GROMACS .gro file of C-alpha atoms in nm:
model
  335
    1MET     CA    1  -2.815   1.962   1.908
    2ALA     CA    2  -2.629   2.063   2.223
    3ALA     CA    3  -2.303   2.248   2.172
    4PRO     CA    4  -1.978   2.125   2.331
    5ALA     CA    5  -1.914   2.250   2.684
    6ASP     CA    6  -1.562   2.387   2.636
    7PRO     CA    7  -1.520   2.743   2.503
    8VAL     CA    8  -1.199   2.649   2.317
    9TYR     CA    9  -1.050   2.342   2.157
   10LEU     CA   10  -0.695   2.319   2.027
   11MET     CA   11  -0.647   2.030   1.783
   12THR     CA   12  -0.292   1.957   1.679
   13GLY     CA   13  -0.063   1.679   1.563
   14SER     CA   14   0.066   1.494   1.261
   15ASP     CA   15  -0.216   1.236   1.252
   16ARG     CA   16  -0.429   1.447   1.018
   17PRO     CA   17  -0.706   1.188   0.965
   18LYS     CA   18  -0.776   1.186   1.339
   19VAL     CA   19  -0.771   1.566   1.346
   20ASP     CA   20  -1.016   1.575   1.055
   21ARG     CA   21  -1.247   1.322   1.218
   22ALA     CA   22  -1.246   1.523   1.542
   23LEU     CA   23  -1.327   1.840   1.346
   24ALA     CA   24  -1.616   1.663   1.172
   25ARG     CA   25  -1.758   1.554   1.507
   26LEU     CA   26  -1.727   1.907   1.645
   27ARG     CA   27  -1.889   2.069   1.339
   28ALA     CA   28  -2.182   1.826   1.368
   29HIS     CA   29  -2.286   2.003   1.691
   30PHE     CA   30  -2.356   2.327   1.503
   31ASP     CA   31  -2.589   2.448   1.235
   32PRO     CA   32  -2.378   2.507   0.920
   33GLY     CA   33  -2.486   2.872   0.920
   34ALA     CA   34  -2.344   2.915   1.272
   35ILE     CA   35  -1.992   2.812   1.171
   36GLU     CA   36  -1.739   3.077   1.073
   37ARG     CA   37  -1.413   2.960   0.917
   38PHE     CA   38  -1.076   3.133   0.908
   39THR     CA   39  -0.718   3.049   0.824
   40ALA     CA   40  -0.425   3.209   1.005
   41ALA     CA   41  -0.175   3.135   0.727
   42GLY     CA   42  -0.086   3.340   0.423
   43SER     CA   43  -0.078   3.711   0.350
   44GLU     CA   44  -0.456   3.738   0.386
   45GLY     CA   45  -0.481   3.517   0.694
   46ALA     CA   46  -0.706   3.620   0.981
   47SER     CA   47  -0.540   3.802   1.269
   48GLY     CA   48  -0.598   3.733   1.634
   49GLU     CA   49  -0.819   4.044   1.648
   50ASP     CA   50  -1.032   3.913   1.357
   51VAL     CA   51  -1.092   3.586   1.537
   52VAL     CA   52  -1.173   3.745   1.871
   53ALA     CA   53  -1.420   3.980   1.700
   54ALA     CA   54  -1.590   3.679   1.540
   55CYS     CA   55  -1.614   3.506   1.878
   56ASN     CA   56  -1.768   3.814   2.039
   57ALA     CA   57  -2.021   3.864   1.758
   58GLY     CA   58  -2.364   3.710   1.804
   59SER     CA   59  -2.512   3.439   1.582
   60LEU     CA   60  -2.825   3.497   1.372
   61LEU     CA   61  -2.924   3.136   1.442
   62GLY     CA   62  -2.901   3.150   1.820
   63ASP     CA   63  -2.639   3.169   2.088
   64SER     CA   64  -2.440   2.861   1.985
   65ARG     CA   65  -2.169   2.931   1.726
   66LEU     CA   66  -1.836   2.786   1.619
   67VAL     CA   67  -1.533   2.987   1.511
   68LEU     CA   68  -1.291   2.757   1.335
   69VAL     CA   69  -0.933   2.871   1.266
   70SER     CA   70  -0.690   2.651   1.071
   71ASP     CA   71  -0.311   2.675   1.036
   72VAL     CA   72  -0.264   2.879   1.353
   73ASP     CA   73   0.104   2.779   1.361
   74GLY     CA   74   0.147   2.808   0.985
   75ARG     CA   75   0.123   2.580   0.686
   76PRO     CA   76   0.362   2.299   0.579
   77ASP     CA   77   0.570   2.368   0.270
   78ASP     CA   78   0.681   2.110   0.010
   79ARG     CA   79   0.947   1.982   0.250
   80GLY     CA   80   0.707   1.943   0.541
   81ARG     CA   81   0.834   2.249   0.729
   82VAL     CA   82   0.559   2.451   0.900
   83THR     CA   83   0.600   2.823   0.836
   84GLY     CA   84   0.386   3.135   0.877
   85GLY     CA   85   0.086   3.146   1.110
   86TRP     CA   86   0.013   3.380   1.395
   87LYS     CA   87   0.268   3.621   1.538
   88LYS     CA   88   0.312   3.699   1.907
   89ALA     CA   89   0.063   3.987   1.893
   90ASP     CA   90  -0.206   3.757   1.751
   91VAL     CA   91  -0.140   3.493   2.015
   92ASP     CA   92  -0.148   3.752   2.294
   93THR     CA   93  -0.485   3.880   2.171
   94VAL     CA   94  -0.638   3.532   2.171
   95VAL     CA   95  -0.486   3.444   2.508
   96GLU     CA   96  -0.640   3.760   2.656
   97TYR     CA   97  -0.978   3.663   2.509
   98LEU     CA   98  -0.957   3.312   2.656
   99ALA     CA   99  -0.936   3.461   3.005
  100ALA     CA  100  -1.304   3.560   2.962
  101PRO     CA  101  -1.451   3.388   2.652
  102ALA     CA  102  -1.784   3.494   2.506
  103PRO     CA  103  -2.087   3.290   2.619
  104GLY     CA  104  -2.217   3.055   2.351
  105ALA     CA  105  -1.904   3.082   2.136
  106VAL     CA  106  -1.678   2.786   2.078
  107LEU     CA  107  -1.333   2.863   1.937
  108CYS     CA  108  -1.154   2.577   1.763
  109LEU     CA  109  -0.789   2.629   1.674
  110VAL     CA  110  -0.625   2.376   1.440
  111ALA     CA  111  -0.248   2.349   1.428
  112HIS     CA  112   0.011   2.121   1.273
  113ALA     CA  113   0.275   2.101   1.545
  114LEU     CA  114   0.179   2.342   1.823
  115LYS     CA  115   0.321   2.230   2.157
  116ARG     CA  116   0.111   2.193   2.469
  117ASP     CA  117   0.362   2.402   2.666
  118SER     CA  118   0.351   2.694   2.421
  119THR     CA  119   0.182   3.016   2.532
  120LEU     CA  120  -0.127   2.942   2.323
  121GLY     CA  121  -0.126   2.575   2.419
  122LYS     CA  122  -0.124   2.658   2.791
  123ALA     CA  123  -0.403   2.911   2.753
  124CYS     CA  124  -0.619   2.663   2.561
  125ALA     CA  125  -0.556   2.390   2.819
  126LYS     CA  126  -0.657   2.626   3.100
  127ALA     CA  127  -0.974   2.751   2.931
  128GLY     CA  128  -1.078   2.436   2.744
  129SER     CA  129  -0.923   2.128   2.585
  130VAL     CA  130  -0.604   2.045   2.395
  131LEU     CA  131  -0.638   1.741   2.169
  132ALA     CA  132  -0.309   1.620   2.023
  133TRP     CA  133  -0.260   1.329   1.786
  134GLU     CA  134   0.093   1.238   1.683
  135VAL     CA  135   0.243   0.961   1.473
  136ALA     CA  136   0.618   0.915   1.505
  137ARG     CA  137   0.797   0.886   1.171
  138GLY     CA  138   0.940   0.550   1.271
  139LYS     CA  139   0.592   0.412   1.339
  140LEU     CA  140   0.417   0.511   1.016
  141ASP     CA  141   0.429   0.152   0.885
  142GLN     CA  142   0.253   0.033   1.201
  143TRP     CA  143   0.000   0.315   1.171
  144VAL     CA  144  -0.081   0.217   0.810
  145GLY     CA  145  -0.127  -0.144   0.921
  146GLU     CA  146  -0.369  -0.030   1.191
  147GLN     CA  147  -0.568   0.170   0.935
  148PHE     CA  148  -0.602  -0.137   0.714
  149ALA     CA  149  -0.698  -0.353   1.013
  150ALA     CA  150  -0.970  -0.104   1.110
  151ARG     CA  151  -1.115  -0.155   0.761
  152GLY     CA  152  -1.101  -0.534   0.790
  153VAL     CA  153  -0.813  -0.582   0.547
  154LYS     CA  154  -0.513  -0.806   0.610
  155VAL     CA  155  -0.196  -0.654   0.471
  156GLU     CA  156   0.166  -0.766   0.452
  157ARG     CA  157   0.411  -0.569   0.663
  158ASP     CA  158   0.626  -0.494   0.358
  159ALA     CA  159   0.319  -0.360   0.179
  160CYS     CA  160   0.264  -0.107   0.457
  161HIS     CA  161   0.621   0.011   0.421
  162GLU     CA  162   0.584   0.025   0.043
  163LEU     CA  163   0.279   0.249   0.077
  164VAL     CA  164   0.465   0.488   0.308
  165GLN     CA  165   0.754   0.501   0.062
  166LEU     CA  166   0.513   0.580  -0.223
  167VAL     CA  167   0.293   0.837  -0.051
  168GLY     CA  168   0.521   0.990   0.210
  169ASP     CA  169   0.448   1.087   0.571
  170ASP     CA  170   0.125   1.282   0.513
  171GLN     CA  171  -0.126   1.085   0.723
  172LEU     CA  172  -0.425   1.227   0.541
  173ALA     CA  173  -0.286   1.125   0.201
  174LEU     CA  174  -0.199   0.782   0.343
  175ALA     CA  175  -0.550   0.741   0.485
  176LEU     CA  176  -0.705   0.825   0.148
  177GLU     CA  177  -0.485   0.562  -0.021
  178VAL     CA  178  -0.573   0.308   0.249
  179ASP     CA  179  -0.944   0.375   0.187
  180LYS     CA  180  -0.898   0.326  -0.187
  181LEU     CA  181  -0.693   0.007  -0.149
  182ALA     CA  182  -0.929  -0.135   0.113
  183THR     CA  183  -1.228  -0.076  -0.117
  184TRP     CA  184  -1.047  -0.249  -0.404
  185ALA     CA  185  -0.939  -0.541  -0.184
  186ALA     CA  186  -1.297  -0.607  -0.066
  187GLY     CA  187  -1.173  -0.801   0.233
  188GLU     CA  188  -0.900  -0.992   0.048
  189PRO     CA  189  -0.533  -0.973   0.165
  190LEU     CA  190  -0.309  -0.704   0.016
  191GLY     CA  191   0.059  -0.736  -0.074
  192SER     CA  192   0.336  -0.510  -0.198
  193GLU     CA  193   0.258  -0.583  -0.563
  194GLU     CA  194  -0.099  -0.453  -0.531
  195VAL     CA  195   0.022  -0.143  -0.349
  196ARG     CA  196   0.276  -0.065  -0.621
  197GLU     CA  197   0.013  -0.113  -0.893
  198LEU     CA  198  -0.270   0.086  -0.735
  199ALA     CA  199  -0.130   0.352  -0.502
  200VAL     CA  200  -0.062   0.700  -0.637
  201ALA     CA  201   0.297   0.803  -0.575
  202SER     CA  202   0.329   1.148  -0.419
  203ALA     CA  203   0.653   1.116  -0.225
  204ASN     CA  204   1.014   1.132  -0.328
  205ARG     CA  205   1.038   0.755  -0.282
  206PRO     CA  206   1.349   0.542  -0.328
  207PRO     CA  207   1.337   0.429  -0.694
  208TRP     CA  208   1.353   0.054  -0.627
  209ASP     CA  209   1.205  -0.051  -0.961
  210LEU     CA  210   1.434   0.181  -1.153
  211THR     CA  211   1.749   0.062  -0.976
  212ASP     CA  212   1.634  -0.300  -1.016
  213ALA     CA  213   1.627  -0.246  -1.393
  214TRP     CA  214   1.958  -0.063  -1.370
  215GLY     CA  215   2.117  -0.355  -1.181
  216ASP     CA  216   1.978  -0.602  -1.434
  217HIS     CA  217   2.128  -0.391  -1.717
  218ASP     CA  218   1.779  -0.375  -1.867
  219VAL     CA  219   1.783  -0.044  -2.054
  220ALA     CA  220   1.435  -0.082  -2.203
  221THR     CA  221   1.270  -0.148  -1.867
  222ALA     CA  222   1.465   0.132  -1.699
  223LEU     CA  223   1.344   0.382  -1.959
  224GLU     CA  224   0.987   0.254  -1.929
  225VAL     CA  225   1.002   0.306  -1.552
  226VAL     CA  226   1.129   0.663  -1.597
  227GLU     CA  227   0.845   0.748  -1.834
  228GLU     CA  228   0.588   0.588  -1.604
  229LYS     CA  229   0.714   0.785  -1.306
  230LEU     CA  230   0.702   1.110  -1.499
  231ASP     CA  231   0.351   1.039  -1.628
  232ARG     CA  232   0.211   0.949  -1.284
  233ASN     CA  233   0.305   1.282  -1.128
  234ALA     CA  234   0.106   1.603  -1.176
  235MET     CA  235   0.407   1.826  -1.113
  236PRO     CA  236   0.561   2.029  -1.401
  237ARG     CA  237   0.786   1.809  -1.616
  238ARG     CA  238   1.108   1.995  -1.528
  239ALA     CA  239   1.035   1.965  -1.156
  240GLN     CA  240   0.958   1.594  -1.195
  241VAL     CA  241   1.290   1.534  -1.369
  242ALA     CA  242   1.483   1.723  -1.101
  243MET     CA  243   1.305   1.529  -0.825
  244LEU     CA  244   1.373   1.191  -0.989
  245ALA     CA  245   1.737   1.280  -1.056
  246GLY     CA  246   1.777   1.383  -0.692
  247SER     CA  247   1.610   1.062  -0.578
  248LEU     CA  248   1.850   0.858  -0.793
  249ALA     CA  249   2.151   1.043  -0.650
  250ALA     CA  250   2.033   0.992  -0.291
  251HIS     CA  251   1.965   0.626  -0.363
  252LEU     CA  252   2.312   0.582  -0.513
  253THR     CA  253   2.466   0.734  -0.200
  254ARG     CA  254   2.286   0.473   0.013
  255LEU     CA  255   2.397   0.194  -0.219
  256ARG     CA  256   2.758   0.305  -0.188
  257GLN     CA  257   2.726   0.321   0.191
  258LEU     CA  258   2.577  -0.030   0.211
  259ALA     CA  259   2.840  -0.166  -0.029
  260ALA     CA  260   3.121  -0.014   0.177
  261LEU     CA  261   2.984  -0.157   0.500
  262ALA     CA  262   2.935  -0.496   0.334
  263ARG     CA  263   3.307  -0.499   0.246
  264GLU     CA  264   3.373  -0.448   0.619
  265GLY     CA  265   3.154  -0.748   0.698
  266VAL     CA  266   2.856  -0.548   0.826
  267ARG     CA  267   2.522  -0.709   0.747
  268PRO     CA  268   2.236  -0.488   0.615
  269LYS     CA  269   2.022  -0.531   0.927
  270ASP     CA  270   2.316  -0.415   1.140
  271ALA     CA  271   2.385  -0.128   0.899
  272ALA     CA  272   2.025  -0.004   0.935
  273GLY     CA  273   2.089   0.156   1.274
  274ARG     CA  274   2.420   0.310   1.168
  275LEU     CA  275   2.267   0.468   0.857
  276LYS     CA  276   1.932   0.552   1.023
  277LEU     CA  277   1.741   0.336   0.777
  278HIS     CA  278   1.431   0.122   0.819
  279PRO     CA  279   1.540  -0.247   0.837
  280PHE     CA  280   1.329  -0.327   0.530
  281GLN     CA  281   1.500  -0.046   0.338
  282ALA     CA  282   1.846  -0.158   0.449
  283GLU     CA  283   1.781  -0.520   0.343
  284LYS     CA  284   1.649  -0.406   0.003
  285LEU     CA  285   1.945  -0.173  -0.050
  286GLY     CA  286   2.185  -0.445   0.056
  287ARG     CA  287   2.048  -0.685  -0.204
  288GLN     CA  288   2.070  -0.419  -0.473
  289ALA     CA  289   2.424  -0.321  -0.375
  290GLU     CA  290   2.537  -0.681  -0.427
  291GLY     CA  291   2.453  -0.642  -0.797
  292PHE     CA  292   2.704  -0.361  -0.856
  293SER     CA  293   3.079  -0.362  -0.859
  294ALA     CA  294   3.271  -0.080  -0.690
  295GLU     CA  295   3.373   0.046  -1.035
  296GLU     CA  296   3.010   0.054  -1.152
  297LEU     CA  297   2.909   0.257  -0.850
  298ASP     CA  298   3.197   0.501  -0.911
  299ASP     CA  299   3.097   0.539  -1.276
  300ALA     CA  300   2.735   0.593  -1.175
  301THR     CA  301   2.840   0.871  -0.938
  302VAL     CA  302   3.021   1.049  -1.220
  303ARG     CA  303   2.729   1.003  -1.460
  304LEU     CA  304   2.475   1.142  -1.215
  305ALA     CA  305   2.703   1.440  -1.147
  306GLU     CA  306   2.703   1.504  -1.523
  307LEU     CA  307   2.324   1.482  -1.523
  308ASP     CA  308   2.303   1.732  -1.237
  309HIS     CA  309   2.525   1.973  -1.433
  310ALA     CA  310   2.310   1.930  -1.745
  311LEU     CA  311   1.986   1.997  -1.557
  312LYS     CA  312   2.130   2.315  -1.404
  313GLY     CA  313   2.196   2.480  -1.737
  314GLY     CA  314   2.488   2.279  -1.874
  315SER     CA  315   2.291   2.139  -2.167
  316ARG     CA  316   2.052   2.264  -2.432
  317LEU     CA  317   1.865   1.932  -2.442
  318ALA     CA  318   1.525   1.893  -2.277
  319PRO     CA  319   1.554   1.788  -1.908
  320ASP     CA  320   1.356   1.467  -1.956
  321LEU     CA  321   1.581   1.368  -2.249
  322GLU     CA  322   1.891   1.428  -2.035
  323LEU     CA  323   1.741   1.206  -1.765
  324GLN     CA  324   1.661   0.931  -2.015
  325LEU     CA  325   2.014   0.943  -2.160
  326ALA     CA  326   2.165   0.918  -1.812
  327VAL     CA  327   1.943   0.626  -1.712
  328ALA     CA  328   2.027   0.445  -2.037
  329ASP     CA  329   2.399   0.495  -1.968
  330LEU     CA  330   2.361   0.366  -1.612
  331ALA     CA  331   2.171   0.054  -1.718
  332ARG     CA  332   2.382  -0.030  -2.022
  333GLU     CA  333   2.592  -0.345  -1.990
  334ARG     CA  334   2.958  -0.270  -1.921
  335ARG     CA  335   3.202  -0.394  -2.189
   0.00000   0.00000   0.00000
């Protein structure tokens, strides 16, 4: 199988499924034994000198070889921030190599958010190819819809947004969920209810179902939702509780903002731009805010502040019990 013509490829961008598919196509040009893999991230990550040495080394299976380096600009943390990766000295070493690359060696650098006009980006563009795939945060719903369409599945627009809220902005995780849902649907249309039932939540999503039960003063359902959310997540229990408590607090802040704007006569769809919310999210929040009085929202703010204090060492009770007590208090009918 003929090897690619370019001596270097830089693949970057937030659309990880496309990056992965491009990598698979590139690897298919090489015998598996002629592929050497490195990562640039972490304390034991490969340096620029390590990678250049691998490129200059011959292959036991012939002249054609692939040196694949991931995370050249670092690795995303839990908040999506890319940290670590190569330092200036590493980049300078690779840039110097690209001025006269080794015959038969193909260097593939994989990044998360490396810019075309960076030093390494310019060197790769001059010596080979820069392939960038980006998905803007505001267009993730559209992207999910396109993924479903490519698999022959019709999906409601709200269902696409629901999936993004559940999974987050990791395109690879979203693509895996789309594959699973598309297989289950077997060509039938998909709606929000199916997404909520089948998708695995991995994002700090707005707790719509929990606040729906809260607004309905349905303590039993609210507690069931809390337990379900905690059981569906593989994180340590204490971390799950803290994440859900933070999600509730952030959600309450949005409810208060929508309620305040509603008192000024601002409709949810007009409030979306002012609060930097998706229109679907603003409409949903607006409907929920209508179910709470100003006094209830004030009381909820105080109760969640008490929960925050308890979770940070102010209570000897188990964190999940503190969360359950707070949710029960929030959902209990006012007298």
